[in-house]
């Protein structure tokens, strides 16, 4: 247990569906992240939030819409996805100014399959 | 960010010491070196971080030569449960955006 939970753990959706991924961190951190990990590809950073403000959007298509209502919760809203969006979606959190730096705590991920 | 190069895969046997080397020729003066471990279908887990010389914790040791152009993650007496992908990351402190490469896939055999 890393203190970061994600739901659901598995999701199958059609290309016309709308669904949301949820992430919650119980560590008191002030930064949260979404990453995408496709088969046989490196982790790709998607979004970064710091104190509920989006600080980085890594050229992610608009069919992925993040929401961060507070520093403990992060959502990823999905709509009209493509089969190539099937991947493991990972949420992470960190504390700015924490020591050591670069220490992010990852959740277990949501395995998404788009049919 | 400094580019990193690691072996794609390594094999070992239980009880052996495993050393995974990462090259980062363009490392900047204020960059730190960080290693993560990832098991299948799980998120990565921070293992160790260092700036120079040697750092040791309960999981691993990190050796960094004086020129800092490479680093070596050392796992003492590996077990089957150490089978995972190991990532080397290089960057300045305070940067939130981690860039993961392809990592090194370590397979530990009985």
PDB file of C-alpha atoms in Angstrom:
ATOM      1  CA  UNK A   1       0.000   0.000   0.000  1.00  0.00           C
ATOM      2  CA  UNK A   2       1.449   3.322  -1.083  1.00  0.00           C
ATOM      3  CA  UNK A   3      -1.248   5.610   0.278  1.00  0.00           C
ATOM      4  CA  UNK A   4      -2.588   6.254  -3.221  1.00  0.00           C
ATOM      5  CA  UNK A   5      -5.752   4.455  -4.267  1.00  0.00           C
ATOM      6  CA  UNK A   6      -7.306   4.223  -7.696  1.00  0.00           C
ATOM      7  CA  UNK A   7     -10.722   3.079  -8.825  1.00  0.00           C
ATOM      8  CA  UNK A   8     -11.753   1.190 -10.763  1.00  0.00           C
ATOM      9  CA  UNK A   9      -8.850  -1.218 -11.121  1.00  0.00           C
ATOM     10  CA  UNK A  10     -10.150  -2.497 -14.436  1.00  0.00           C
ATOM     11  CA  UNK A  11     -12.407  -0.784 -16.957  1.00  0.00           C
ATOM     12  CA  UNK A  12     -13.743  -1.846 -20.339  1.00  0.00           C
ATOM     13  CA  UNK A  13     -15.503   0.824 -22.344  1.00  0.00           C
ATOM     14  CA  UNK A  14     -16.778   1.368 -25.837  1.00  0.00           C
ATOM     15  CA  UNK A  15     -15.582   4.229 -27.984  1.00  0.00           C
ATOM     16  CA  UNK A  16     -18.800   6.173 -27.443  1.00  0.00           C
ATOM     17  CA  UNK A  17     -18.914   5.780 -23.656  1.00  0.00           C
ATOM     18  CA  UNK A  18     -18.079   8.329 -21.015  1.00  0.00           C
ATOM     19  CA  UNK A  19     -16.326   7.140 -17.889  1.00  0.00           C
ATOM     20  CA  UNK A  20     -14.165   8.550 -15.121  1.00  0.00           C
ATOM     21  CA  UNK A  21     -11.107   7.308 -13.291  1.00  0.00           C
ATOM     22  CA  UNK A  22     -10.674   8.295  -9.670  1.00  0.00           C
ATOM     23  CA  UNK A  23      -7.546   8.728  -7.606  1.00  0.00           C
ATOM     24  CA  UNK A  24      -7.244   9.548  -3.922  1.00  0.00           C
ATOM     25  CA  UNK A  25      -4.097  10.107  -1.925  1.00  0.00           C
ATOM     26  CA  UNK A  26      -3.968   9.777   1.862  1.00  0.00           C
ATOM     27  CA  UNK A  27      -0.477  11.200   2.289  1.00  0.00           C
ATOM     28  CA  UNK A  28      -1.146  14.905   2.666  1.00  0.00           C
ATOM     29  CA  UNK A  29       0.743  15.651  -0.536  1.00  0.00           C
ATOM     30  CA  UNK A  30       0.189  18.799  -2.575  1.00  0.00           C
ATOM     31  CA  UNK A  31       0.934  17.551  -6.088  1.00  0.00           C
ATOM     32  CA  UNK A  32      -0.864  14.887  -8.113  1.00  0.00           C
ATOM     33  CA  UNK A  33      -0.201  13.345 -11.507  1.00  0.00           C
ATOM     34  CA  UNK A  34      -1.707  11.208 -14.241  1.00  0.00           C
ATOM     35  CA  UNK A  35       0.551   8.900 -16.246  1.00  0.00           C
ATOM     36  CA  UNK A  36      -0.231   6.555 -19.124  1.00  0.00           C
ATOM     37  CA  UNK A  37       1.614   3.294 -19.676  1.00  0.00           C
ATOM     38  CA  UNK A  38       0.927   1.508 -22.938  1.00  0.00           C
ATOM     39  CA  UNK A  39       2.170  -1.971 -23.676  1.00  0.00           C
ATOM     40  CA  UNK A  40       5.902  -2.009 -24.337  1.00  0.00           C
ATOM     41  CA  UNK A  41       6.203   1.794 -24.061  1.00  0.00           C
ATOM     42  CA  UNK A  42       7.665   3.969 -21.318  1.00  0.00           C
ATOM     43  CA  UNK A  43       5.457   5.751 -18.851  1.00  0.00           C
ATOM     44  CA  UNK A  44       4.154   8.990 -20.282  1.00  0.00           C
ATOM     45  CA  UNK A  45       3.308  11.921 -18.065  1.00  0.00           C
ATOM     46  CA  UNK A  46      -0.136  13.312 -18.930  1.00  0.00           C
ATOM     47  CA  UNK A  47      -1.061  15.954 -16.358  1.00  0.00           C
ATOM     48  CA  UNK A  48       0.401  17.575 -13.263  1.00  0.00           C
ATOM     49  CA  UNK A  49      -1.613  19.353 -10.576  1.00  0.00           C
ATOM     50  CA  UNK A  50      -0.169  21.399  -7.749  1.00  0.00           C
ATOM     51  CA  UNK A  51      -2.513  22.682  -5.055  1.00  0.00           C
ATOM     52  CA  UNK A  52      -5.469  21.927  -7.377  1.00  0.00           C
ATOM     53  CA  UNK A  53      -3.994  23.973 -10.210  1.00  0.00           C
ATOM     54  CA  UNK A  54      -2.954  22.274 -13.417  1.00  0.00           C
ATOM     55  CA  UNK A  55       0.688  23.050 -13.988  1.00  0.00           C
ATOM     56  CA  UNK A  56       1.453  20.743 -16.854  1.00  0.00           C
ATOM     57  CA  UNK A  57      -0.471  19.241 -19.752  1.00  0.00           C
ATOM     58  CA  UNK A  58       1.755  17.068 -21.849  1.00  0.00           C
ATOM     59  CA  UNK A  59      -0.075  17.589 -25.163  1.00  0.00           C
ATOM     60  CA  UNK A  60      -2.828  15.211 -24.170  1.00  0.00           C
ATOM     61  CA  UNK A  61      -5.841  14.904 -26.515  1.00  0.00           C
ATOM     62  CA  UNK A  62      -8.985  16.642 -25.324  1.00  0.00           C
ATOM     63  CA  UNK A  63     -10.837  13.330 -25.011  1.00  0.00           C
ATOM     64  CA  UNK A  64      -8.961  13.090 -21.695  1.00  0.00           C
ATOM     65  CA  UNK A  65     -10.173  15.704 -19.231  1.00  0.00           C
ATOM     66  CA  UNK A  66      -8.604  15.943 -15.757  1.00  0.00           C
ATOM     67  CA  UNK A  67     -10.252  17.373 -12.675  1.00  0.00           C
ATOM     68  CA  UNK A  68      -8.676  18.109  -9.312  1.00  0.00           C
ATOM     69  CA  UNK A  69     -11.315  19.341  -6.830  1.00  0.00           C
ATOM     70  CA  UNK A  70      -8.861  19.349  -3.918  1.00  0.00           C
ATOM     71  CA  UNK A  71      -5.309  18.282  -3.214  1.00  0.00           C
ATOM     72  CA  UNK A  72      -6.384  14.755  -2.206  1.00  0.00           C
ATOM     73  CA  UNK A  73      -8.533  13.811  -5.176  1.00  0.00           C
ATOM     74  CA  UNK A  74      -7.859  13.597  -8.877  1.00  0.00           C
ATOM     75  CA  UNK A  75     -10.145  12.459 -11.662  1.00  0.00           C
ATOM     76  CA  UNK A  76      -9.602  11.634 -15.296  1.00  0.00           C
ATOM     77  CA  UNK A  77     -12.767  11.958 -17.362  1.00  0.00           C
ATOM     78  CA  UNK A  78     -12.790   9.892 -20.531  1.00  0.00           C
ATOM     79  CA  UNK A  79     -15.013  10.305 -23.591  1.00  0.00           C
ATOM     80  CA  UNK A  80     -14.974   9.071 -27.166  1.00  0.00           C
ATOM     81  CA  UNK A  81     -11.747   7.181 -26.668  1.00  0.00           C
ATOM     82  CA  UNK A  82      -9.924   5.195 -29.323  1.00  0.00           C
ATOM     83  CA  UNK A  83      -8.671   1.612 -29.090  1.00  0.00           C
ATOM     84  CA  UNK A  84      -5.094   2.928 -28.923  1.00  0.00           C
ATOM     85  CA  UNK A  85      -5.988   4.604 -25.635  1.00  0.00           C
ATOM     86  CA  UNK A  86      -6.093   1.169 -24.019  1.00  0.00           C
ATOM     87  CA  UNK A  87      -3.374   1.262 -21.377  1.00  0.00           C
ATOM     88  CA  UNK A  88      -2.579   1.256 -17.680  1.00  0.00           C
ATOM     89  CA  UNK A  89      -3.407   4.676 -16.225  1.00  0.00           C
ATOM     90  CA  UNK A  90      -1.415   5.526 -13.153  1.00  0.00           C
ATOM     91  CA  UNK A  91      -1.982   8.226 -10.598  1.00  0.00           C
ATOM     92  CA  UNK A  92       0.812   9.527  -8.383  1.00  0.00           C
ATOM     93  CA  UNK A  93       1.318  12.134  -5.693  1.00  0.00           C
ATOM     94  CA  UNK A  94       4.258  13.942  -4.167  1.00  0.00           C
ATOM     95  CA  UNK A  95       5.086  16.652  -1.691  1.00  0.00           C
ATOM     96  CA  UNK A  96       6.743  19.717  -3.141  1.00  0.00           C
ATOM     97  CA  UNK A  97       9.917  20.442  -1.265  1.00  0.00           C
ATOM     98  CA  UNK A  98       9.982  16.918   0.058  1.00  0.00           C
ATOM     99  CA  UNK A  99      13.244  15.133   0.644  1.00  0.00           C
ATOM    100  CA  UNK A 100      14.299  13.307  -1.340  1.00  0.00           C
ATOM    101  CA  UNK A 101      12.957  15.171  -4.292  1.00  0.00           C
ATOM    102  CA  UNK A 102      11.623  13.120  -7.182  1.00  0.00           C
ATOM    103  CA  UNK A 103       9.882  10.772  -4.792  1.00  0.00           C
ATOM    104  CA  UNK A 104       6.440  10.166  -6.210  1.00  0.00           C
ATOM    105  CA  UNK A 105       4.023   7.651  -4.761  1.00  0.00           C
ATOM    106  CA  UNK A 106       2.097   5.721  -7.380  1.00  0.00           C
ATOM    107  CA  UNK A 107      -1.255   4.051  -7.135  1.00  0.00           C
ATOM    108  CA  UNK A 108      -1.908   0.533  -8.475  1.00  0.00           C
ATOM    109  CA  UNK A 109      -3.348   1.872 -11.721  1.00  0.00           C
ATOM    110  CA  UNK A 110      -6.502   1.369 -13.752  1.00  0.00           C
ATOM    111  CA  UNK A 111      -6.244  -1.098 -16.613  1.00  0.00           C
ATOM    112  CA  UNK A 112      -8.370   0.450 -19.366  1.00  0.00           C
ATOM    113  CA  UNK A 113      -9.531  -1.431 -22.436  1.00  0.00           C
ATOM    114  CA  UNK A 114     -11.317   0.467 -25.184  1.00  0.00           C
ATOM    115  CA  UNK A 115     -13.372  -1.721 -27.515  1.00  0.00           C
TER     116      UNK A 115
ATOM    117  CA  UNK B   1      16.812  16.810 -19.036  1.00  0.00           C
ATOM    118  CA  UNK B   2      19.789  14.515 -19.298  1.00  0.00           C
ATOM    119  CA  UNK B   3      19.215  11.496 -21.508  1.00  0.00           C
ATOM    120  CA  UNK B   4      19.742   8.155 -19.806  1.00  0.00           C
ATOM    121  CA  UNK B   5      20.816   4.812 -21.276  1.00  0.00           C
ATOM    122  CA  UNK B   6      20.326   1.489 -19.519  1.00  0.00           C
ATOM    123  CA  UNK B   7      20.539  -2.134 -20.634  1.00  0.00           C
ATOM    124  CA  UNK B   8      17.190  -3.383 -21.872  1.00  0.00           C
ATOM    125  CA  UNK B   9      17.300  -6.563 -19.829  1.00  0.00           C
ATOM    126  CA  UNK B  10      19.396  -8.543 -17.362  1.00  0.00           C
ATOM    127  CA  UNK B  11      19.213 -12.058 -15.953  1.00  0.00           C
ATOM    128  CA  UNK B  12      20.382 -13.216 -12.554  1.00  0.00           C
ATOM    129  CA  UNK B  13      19.956 -16.016 -10.058  1.00  0.00           C
ATOM    130  CA  UNK B  14      18.675 -15.903  -6.529  1.00  0.00           C
ATOM    131  CA  UNK B  15      21.304 -14.896  -3.996  1.00  0.00           C
ATOM    132  CA  UNK B  16      23.500 -13.052  -6.469  1.00  0.00           C
ATOM    133  CA  UNK B  17      24.355  -9.372  -6.400  1.00  0.00           C
ATOM    134  CA  UNK B  18      22.982  -7.454  -9.361  1.00  0.00           C
ATOM    135  CA  UNK B  19      24.451  -4.230 -10.669  1.00  0.00           C
ATOM    136  CA  UNK B  20      22.503  -2.145 -13.172  1.00  0.00           C
ATOM    137  CA  UNK B  21      24.405   0.697 -14.780  1.00  0.00           C
ATOM    138  CA  UNK B  22      22.854   3.839 -16.204  1.00  0.00           C
ATOM    139  CA  UNK B  23      24.718   6.265 -18.472  1.00  0.00           C
ATOM    140  CA  UNK B  24      23.878   9.966 -18.310  1.00  0.00           C
ATOM    141  CA  UNK B  25      26.680  11.794 -20.094  1.00  0.00           C
ATOM    142  CA  UNK B  26      24.867  15.134 -20.188  1.00  0.00           C
ATOM    143  CA  UNK B  27      24.015  15.307 -16.505  1.00  0.00           C
ATOM    144  CA  UNK B  28      23.798  18.878 -15.230  1.00  0.00           C
ATOM    145  CA  UNK B  29      25.481  20.205 -12.115  1.00  0.00           C
ATOM    146  CA  UNK B  30      22.286  20.355 -10.084  1.00  0.00           C
ATOM    147  CA  UNK B  31      20.778  17.072 -11.332  1.00  0.00           C
ATOM    148  CA  UNK B  32      20.054  14.201  -8.995  1.00  0.00           C
ATOM    149  CA  UNK B  33      19.958  10.519  -9.967  1.00  0.00           C
ATOM    150  CA  UNK B  34      16.887   8.561  -8.953  1.00  0.00           C
ATOM    151  CA  UNK B  35      15.918   4.911  -9.392  1.00  0.00           C
ATOM    152  CA  UNK B  36      12.447   3.422  -9.449  1.00  0.00           C
ATOM    153  CA  UNK B  37      11.262  -0.195  -9.477  1.00  0.00           C
ATOM    154  CA  UNK B  38       8.099  -1.392 -11.193  1.00  0.00           C
ATOM    155  CA  UNK B  39       6.426  -4.779 -10.838  1.00  0.00           C
ATOM    156  CA  UNK B  40       3.999  -5.981 -13.533  1.00  0.00           C
ATOM    157  CA  UNK B  41       0.620  -4.219 -13.457  1.00  0.00           C
ATOM    158  CA  UNK B  42       1.689  -1.938 -10.608  1.00  0.00           C
ATOM    159  CA  UNK B  43       2.880   1.628 -10.352  1.00  0.00           C
ATOM    160  CA  UNK B  44       6.596   2.388 -10.015  1.00  0.00           C
ATOM    161  CA  UNK B  45       8.112   2.564  -6.562  1.00  0.00           C
ATOM    162  CA  UNK B  46      10.914   4.925  -5.513  1.00  0.00           C
ATOM    163  CA  UNK B  47      14.030   2.983  -4.513  1.00  0.00           C
ATOM    164  CA  UNK B  48      16.905   5.376  -4.012  1.00  0.00           C
ATOM    165  CA  UNK B  49      18.271   8.766  -4.931  1.00  0.00           C
ATOM    166  CA  UNK B  50      21.761  10.250  -4.893  1.00  0.00           C
ATOM    167  CA  UNK B  51      23.922  13.117  -6.039  1.00  0.00           C
ATOM    168  CA  UNK B  52      27.478  11.818  -5.721  1.00  0.00           C
ATOM    169  CA  UNK B  53      29.613   9.009  -4.243  1.00  0.00           C
ATOM    170  CA  UNK B  54      27.562   6.322  -2.544  1.00  0.00           C
ATOM    171  CA  UNK B  55      24.111   6.111  -1.054  1.00  0.00           C
ATOM    172  CA  UNK B  56      22.759   3.047   0.728  1.00  0.00           C
ATOM    173  CA  UNK B  57      19.364   2.199   2.139  1.00  0.00           C
ATOM    174  CA  UNK B  58      17.600  -0.976   3.206  1.00  0.00           C
ATOM    175  CA  UNK B  59      16.784  -1.893  -0.390  1.00  0.00           C
ATOM    176  CA  UNK B  60      19.798  -0.981  -2.521  1.00  0.00           C
ATOM    177  CA  UNK B  61      23.015   0.943  -2.938  1.00  0.00           C
ATOM    178  CA  UNK B  62      23.713   3.617  -5.496  1.00  0.00           C
ATOM    179  CA  UNK B  63      27.254   4.233  -6.680  1.00  0.00           C
ATOM    180  CA  UNK B  64      28.060   7.465  -8.505  1.00  0.00           C
ATOM    181  CA  UNK B  65      31.595   8.121  -9.782  1.00  0.00           C
ATOM    182  CA  UNK B  66      33.231  11.505  -9.470  1.00  0.00           C
ATOM    183  CA  UNK B  67      32.363  12.594 -13.030  1.00  0.00           C
ATOM    184  CA  UNK B  68      28.694  11.629 -12.427  1.00  0.00           C
ATOM    185  CA  UNK B  69      28.293  10.535 -16.057  1.00  0.00           C
ATOM    186  CA  UNK B  70      27.021   7.161 -14.965  1.00  0.00           C
ATOM    187  CA  UNK B  71      25.550   5.496 -11.918  1.00  0.00           C
ATOM    188  CA  UNK B  72      25.141   1.909 -10.740  1.00  0.00           C
ATOM    189  CA  UNK B  73      22.234   0.513  -8.809  1.00  0.00           C
ATOM    190  CA  UNK B  74      23.352  -2.452  -6.730  1.00  0.00           C
ATOM    191  CA  UNK B  75      20.859  -4.993  -5.404  1.00  0.00           C
ATOM    192  CA  UNK B  76      22.464  -7.348  -2.875  1.00  0.00           C
ATOM    193  CA  UNK B  77      21.445 -11.016  -2.856  1.00  0.00           C
ATOM    194  CA  UNK B  78      18.428 -10.770  -5.155  1.00  0.00           C
ATOM    195  CA  UNK B  79      15.390 -12.973  -4.753  1.00  0.00           C
ATOM    196  CA  UNK B  80      12.628 -13.944  -7.158  1.00  0.00           C
ATOM    197  CA  UNK B  81      10.592 -11.006  -5.860  1.00  0.00           C
ATOM    198  CA  UNK B  82      13.172  -8.586  -7.237  1.00  0.00           C
ATOM    199  CA  UNK B  83      12.064  -9.479 -10.758  1.00  0.00           C
ATOM    200  CA  UNK B  84      10.883  -6.114 -12.064  1.00  0.00           C
ATOM    201  CA  UNK B  85      11.713  -3.216 -14.367  1.00  0.00           C
ATOM    202  CA  UNK B  86      14.210  -0.725 -12.958  1.00  0.00           C
ATOM    203  CA  UNK B  87      14.232   2.877 -14.158  1.00  0.00           C
ATOM    204  CA  UNK B  88      17.018   5.428 -13.893  1.00  0.00           C
ATOM    205  CA  UNK B  89      15.921   9.078 -13.912  1.00  0.00           C
ATOM    206  CA  UNK B  90      18.079  12.191 -13.924  1.00  0.00           C
ATOM    207  CA  UNK B  91      16.907  15.720 -13.269  1.00  0.00           C
ATOM    208  CA  UNK B  92      16.997  18.789 -11.045  1.00  0.00           C
ATOM    209  CA  UNK B  93      15.394  18.799  -7.617  1.00  0.00           C
ATOM    210  CA  UNK B  94      11.900  20.147  -7.436  1.00  0.00           C
ATOM    211  CA  UNK B  95      10.962  19.138 -10.950  1.00  0.00           C
ATOM    212  CA  UNK B  96       7.646  17.380 -10.829  1.00  0.00           C
ATOM    213  CA  UNK B  97       7.552  15.980 -14.342  1.00  0.00           C
ATOM    214  CA  UNK B  98       9.362  12.655 -14.252  1.00  0.00           C
ATOM    215  CA  UNK B  99      10.590  11.254 -17.569  1.00  0.00           C
ATOM    216  CA  UNK B 100      10.769   7.496 -17.551  1.00  0.00           C
ATOM    217  CA  UNK B 101      12.773   5.697 -20.200  1.00  0.00           C
ATOM    218  CA  UNK B 102      12.394   2.063 -21.160  1.00  0.00           C
ATOM    219  CA  UNK B 103      14.122   0.823 -18.024  1.00  0.00           C
ATOM    220  CA  UNK B 104      15.983  -2.432 -17.410  1.00  0.00           C
ATOM    221  CA  UNK B 105      13.953  -5.589 -17.112  1.00  0.00           C
ATOM    222  CA  UNK B 106      15.570  -7.780 -14.448  1.00  0.00           C
ATOM    223  CA  UNK B 107      14.636 -11.452 -14.419  1.00  0.00           C
ATOM    224  CA  UNK B 108      15.724 -13.421 -11.365  1.00  0.00           C
ATOM    225  CA  UNK B 109      15.809 -17.194 -11.784  1.00  0.00           C
ATOM    226  CA  UNK B 110      15.671 -19.761  -8.993  1.00  0.00           C
TER     227      UNK B 110
END
